[in-house]
Amino acid sequence: EEHDEKAEEDKESEEEESEEPLDLSWPDTCRARLFYIVLAPILFPLAFSTPDVRRPKWKMFFPITFIMSILWIAVFSYLMVWWTETLGRTIGLGDKPEIMGLTLIAAGTSVPDLITSVIVARKGLGDMAVSSSLGSNLFDICVGLPIPWMIAIAIGKTIEVEAQGMFCSVLMLFAMLLAIIITIAICKWRMTKILGLTMFFSYFVYLAVALSMGLDKIVCIFDEKTV
């Protein structure tokens, strides 16, 4: 009986969380109108170029929706990098692109991971939330970076990666990954507030050290010394 009740509750929660088709009508509340105006530059191009498969008549066009979603991700990613680079040059960090990459670009590309992790964590799938975050970053490093570099090299371009303290940053990442695994084991493989605070603290420590090396406040012992 308890199993049946739990199954019914899960079914009801899924029905409550079922997404409705996109509605572009003008909202009624001030808060909704504010979000509507802010998101309009994104919503309108997507609405008029990508079939909404949540509507019954568009369900058969899901391959087109999938392809258009990838294309729009590429467009928005290009714009994000372009605008971030322009902002960095404006505030005097044109020769330090790694600073903008560690802050704005890292935060912007992590928002989808954050949203998906929150959704699955609220459903009780904490292991999926953690593995999704780790897996997406590994995919970015092992697939997202090499493929564009291989294409560029194949057409005769040279790829140079220049970042102050790169080797030390990689070592810190491995150290943080080990520390997070140990912390999760200490928390008995359960997502707790202590685990969340530990991850927050670890991120800010890494960010502070990486930014300090990028701004030449801290010198990595593995960097080549220039005379």
Short mmCIF file of C-alpha atoms in Angstrom, two decimals:
data_model
loop_
_atom_site.label_atom_id
_atom_site.label_comp_id
_atom_site.label_asym_id
_atom_site.label_seq_id
_atom_site.Cartn_x
_atom_site.Cartn_y
_atom_site.Cartn_z
CA GLU A 1 0.00 0.00 0.00
CA GLU A 2 2.81 2.42 0.84
CA HIS A 3 4.42 1.65 -2.51
CA ASP A 4 1.13 2.37 -4.32
CA GLU A 5 0.64 5.62 -2.41
CA LYS A 6 4.18 6.72 -3.28
CA ALA A 7 3.61 5.87 -6.94
CA GLU A 8 0.40 7.90 -6.95
CA GLU A 9 2.16 10.85 -5.31
CA ASP A 10 4.97 10.68 -7.88
CA LYS A 11 2.42 10.58 -10.68
CA GLU A 12 0.55 13.57 -9.26
CA SER A 13 3.77 15.55 -8.84
CA GLU A 14 4.77 14.80 -12.43
CA GLU A 15 1.37 15.98 -13.66
CA GLU A 16 1.67 19.15 -11.59
CA GLU A 17 5.15 19.82 -12.97
CA SER A 18 4.13 19.13 -16.58
CA GLU A 19 5.14 22.08 -18.70
CA GLU A 20 2.63 24.12 -20.61
CA PRO A 21 3.26 25.49 -24.12
CA LEU A 22 5.01 28.84 -24.32
CA ASP A 23 2.61 31.76 -23.85
CA LEU A 24 3.74 35.11 -25.29
CA SER A 25 0.73 37.07 -24.10
CA TRP A 26 1.30 40.15 -21.91
CA PRO A 27 1.43 39.11 -18.20
CA ASP A 28 -0.85 40.51 -15.53
CA THR A 29 1.55 41.13 -12.61
CA CYS A 30 4.40 43.65 -12.50
CA ARG A 31 6.97 41.00 -11.64
CA ALA A 32 5.92 38.81 -14.55
CA ARG A 33 6.01 41.82 -16.89
CA LEU A 34 9.55 42.65 -15.78
CA PHE A 35 10.72 39.11 -16.54
CA TYR A 36 8.82 39.24 -19.83
CA ILE A 37 10.67 42.37 -20.94
CA VAL A 38 14.06 41.06 -19.83
CA LEU A 39 13.61 37.69 -21.55
CA ALA A 40 11.90 39.04 -24.69
CA PRO A 41 15.12 39.20 -26.79
CA ILE A 42 15.54 35.46 -26.18
CA LEU A 43 11.93 34.28 -26.13
CA PHE A 44 10.74 35.86 -29.37
CA PRO A 45 13.52 34.50 -31.67
CA LEU A 46 13.09 31.05 -30.12
CA ALA A 47 9.30 31.15 -30.36
CA PHE A 48 9.23 32.11 -34.05
CA SER A 49 12.08 29.81 -35.19
CA THR A 50 11.73 26.68 -33.02
CA PRO A 51 8.60 24.49 -33.03
CA ASP A 52 7.11 24.12 -29.54
CA VAL A 53 6.71 20.34 -29.26
CA ARG A 54 4.59 20.80 -26.14
CA ARG A 55 1.75 21.67 -28.51
CA PRO A 56 0.10 18.56 -30.00
CA LYS A 57 0.28 19.78 -33.60
CA TRP A 58 4.07 20.34 -33.37
CA LYS A 59 5.07 17.07 -31.69
CA MET A 60 6.14 15.44 -34.95
CA PHE A 61 8.68 18.23 -35.56
CA PHE A 62 10.88 17.36 -32.57
CA PRO A 63 13.98 16.74 -34.78
CA ILE A 64 13.72 20.31 -36.05
CA THR A 65 13.33 21.57 -32.49
CA PHE A 66 16.42 19.64 -31.42
CA ILE A 67 18.53 21.00 -34.29
CA MET A 68 17.30 24.57 -33.82
CA SER A 69 18.03 24.37 -30.10
CA ILE A 70 21.65 23.42 -30.81
CA LEU A 71 21.97 26.24 -33.36
CA TRP A 72 20.57 28.80 -30.94
CA ILE A 73 22.91 27.58 -28.19
CA ALA A 74 25.81 28.17 -30.60
CA VAL A 75 24.53 31.68 -31.42
CA PHE A 76 24.02 32.65 -27.79
CA SER A 77 27.41 31.19 -26.84
CA TYR A 78 29.13 33.25 -29.52
CA LEU A 79 27.36 36.41 -28.38
CA MET A 80 28.21 35.72 -24.74
CA VAL A 81 31.92 35.28 -25.51
CA TRP A 82 31.96 38.34 -27.77
CA TRP A 83 30.25 40.60 -25.23
CA THR A 84 32.40 39.27 -22.39
CA GLU A 85 35.56 39.94 -24.37
CA THR A 86 34.35 43.45 -25.16
CA LEU A 87 33.57 44.07 -21.49
CA GLY A 88 37.03 42.82 -20.49
CA ARG A 89 38.70 45.22 -22.90
CA THR A 90 36.51 48.06 -21.65
CA ILE A 91 37.48 47.57 -18.00
CA GLY A 92 41.17 47.07 -18.82
CA LEU A 93 41.40 43.27 -18.79
CA GLY A 94 41.94 42.83 -22.51
CA ASP A 95 45.28 41.08 -21.95
CA LYS A 96 43.78 38.83 -19.24
CA PRO A 97 41.02 36.84 -20.98
CA GLU A 98 41.33 34.06 -18.40
CA ILE A 99 39.91 36.45 -15.77
CA MET A 100 36.68 36.88 -17.72
CA GLY A 101 36.59 33.13 -18.42
CA LEU A 102 36.86 32.29 -14.71
CA THR A 103 34.04 34.66 -13.76
CA LEU A 104 31.39 35.72 -16.27
CA ILE A 105 31.73 32.96 -18.88
CA ALA A 106 32.04 30.24 -16.22
CA ALA A 107 28.89 31.51 -14.50
CA GLY A 108 26.97 31.89 -17.76
CA THR A 109 27.73 28.39 -19.01
CA SER A 110 26.97 26.86 -15.61
CA VAL A 111 23.40 28.20 -15.38
CA PRO A 112 21.88 25.29 -17.39
CA ASP A 113 23.74 22.79 -15.18
CA LEU A 114 22.46 24.61 -12.10
CA ILE A 115 18.85 24.50 -13.30
CA THR A 116 18.96 20.80 -14.20
CA SER A 117 20.71 19.92 -10.93
CA VAL A 118 18.08 21.77 -8.89
CA ILE A 119 15.24 20.06 -10.77
CA VAL A 120 16.56 16.52 -10.26
CA ALA A 121 17.67 17.24 -6.67
CA ARG A 122 14.13 18.38 -5.76
CA LYS A 123 12.90 15.05 -7.09
CA GLY A 124 15.22 13.23 -4.70
CA LEU A 125 17.85 12.30 -7.30
CA GLY A 126 20.85 13.83 -5.58
CA ASP A 127 23.32 11.42 -7.17
CA MET A 128 22.11 12.46 -10.61
CA ALA A 129 22.51 16.13 -9.72
CA VAL A 130 26.13 15.70 -8.63
CA SER A 131 27.09 13.36 -11.48
CA SER A 132 25.47 15.69 -14.02
CA SER A 133 27.59 18.62 -12.85
CA LEU A 134 30.81 16.59 -12.86
CA GLY A 135 30.00 14.89 -16.16
CA SER A 136 29.18 18.11 -17.99
CA ASN A 137 32.50 19.65 -17.00
CA LEU A 138 34.40 16.54 -18.05
CA PHE A 139 32.55 16.61 -21.38
CA ASP A 140 33.51 20.26 -21.88
CA ILE A 141 37.18 19.54 -21.18
CA CYS A 142 37.51 16.22 -23.02
CA VAL A 143 35.18 16.91 -25.97
CA GLY A 144 34.17 20.57 -26.10
CA LEU A 145 37.75 21.85 -26.24
CA PRO A 146 39.56 19.22 -28.37
CA ILE A 147 37.06 19.10 -31.26
CA PRO A 148 37.24 22.84 -32.15
CA TRP A 149 41.01 22.75 -31.72
CA MET A 150 41.30 19.73 -34.01
CA ILE A 151 39.17 21.44 -36.63
CA ALA A 152 41.28 24.61 -36.40
CA ILE A 153 44.52 22.63 -36.68
CA ALA A 154 43.14 20.68 -39.64
CA ILE A 155 42.56 23.92 -41.58
CA GLY A 156 46.07 25.17 -40.81
CA LYS A 157 45.58 27.37 -37.75
CA THR A 158 47.78 27.33 -34.66
CA ILE A 159 46.20 27.06 -31.21
CA GLU A 160 48.06 28.69 -28.33
CA VAL A 161 46.79 28.45 -24.77
CA GLU A 162 48.24 31.21 -22.64
CA ALA A 163 47.08 31.57 -19.07
CA GLN A 164 48.99 32.58 -15.98
CA GLY A 165 49.17 29.74 -13.48
CA MET A 166 47.46 27.20 -15.76
CA PHE A 167 49.37 24.21 -14.34
CA CYS A 168 48.66 25.25 -10.75
CA SER A 169 44.97 25.77 -11.60
CA VAL A 170 44.75 22.22 -12.97
CA LEU A 171 46.41 20.85 -9.84
CA MET A 172 43.94 22.80 -7.69
CA LEU A 173 41.04 21.35 -9.68
CA PHE A 174 42.23 17.81 -9.03
CA ALA A 175 42.76 18.64 -5.35
CA MET A 176 39.26 20.12 -5.12
CA LEU A 177 37.75 17.08 -6.83
CA LEU A 178 39.47 14.79 -4.31
CA ALA A 179 38.33 17.01 -1.42
CA ILE A 180 34.73 16.98 -2.68
CA ILE A 181 34.72 13.19 -2.99
CA ILE A 182 36.08 12.88 0.56
CA THR A 183 33.46 15.37 1.82
CA ILE A 184 30.64 13.45 0.12
CA ALA A 185 31.93 10.23 1.70
CA ILE A 186 32.03 11.91 5.13
CA CYS A 187 28.42 13.03 4.63
CA LYS A 188 27.56 9.36 3.95
CA TRP A 189 26.86 10.03 0.27
CA ARG A 190 23.93 12.29 1.06
CA MET A 191 23.41 15.88 0.02
CA THR A 192 23.38 17.94 3.21
CA LYS A 193 23.80 21.60 4.11
CA ILE A 194 27.35 20.91 5.26
CA LEU A 195 28.13 19.42 1.85
CA GLY A 196 26.64 22.43 0.08
CA LEU A 197 28.54 24.92 2.23
CA THR A 198 31.76 22.96 1.70
CA MET A 199 31.32 23.11 -2.08
CA PHE A 200 30.60 26.85 -1.93
CA PHE A 201 33.69 27.43 0.20
CA SER A 202 35.87 25.29 -2.09
CA TYR A 203 34.71 27.18 -5.16
CA PHE A 204 35.41 30.61 -3.69
CA VAL A 205 38.85 29.49 -2.48
CA TYR A 206 39.70 28.22 -5.96
CA LEU A 207 38.31 31.38 -7.57
CA ALA A 208 40.30 33.65 -5.27
CA VAL A 209 43.57 31.79 -5.86
CA ALA A 210 43.03 31.53 -9.64
CA LEU A 211 42.19 35.23 -9.96
CA SER A 212 45.22 36.14 -7.85
CA MET A 213 47.46 34.16 -10.19
CA GLY A 214 45.76 35.68 -13.23
CA LEU A 215 46.36 39.18 -11.88
CA ASP A 216 49.99 38.34 -11.02
CA LYS A 217 49.35 38.69 -7.29
CA ILE A 218 50.46 35.10 -6.73
CA VAL A 219 53.14 33.41 -8.84
CA CYS A 220 52.76 29.75 -9.73
CA ILE A 221 56.02 27.92 -9.05
CA PHE A 222 55.59 25.92 -12.28
CA ASP A 223 55.37 29.00 -14.54
CA GLU A 224 58.36 29.88 -16.65
CA LYS A 225 60.31 32.78 -15.19
CA THR A 226 60.85 35.71 -17.50
CA VAL A 227 63.81 38.07 -17.13
#
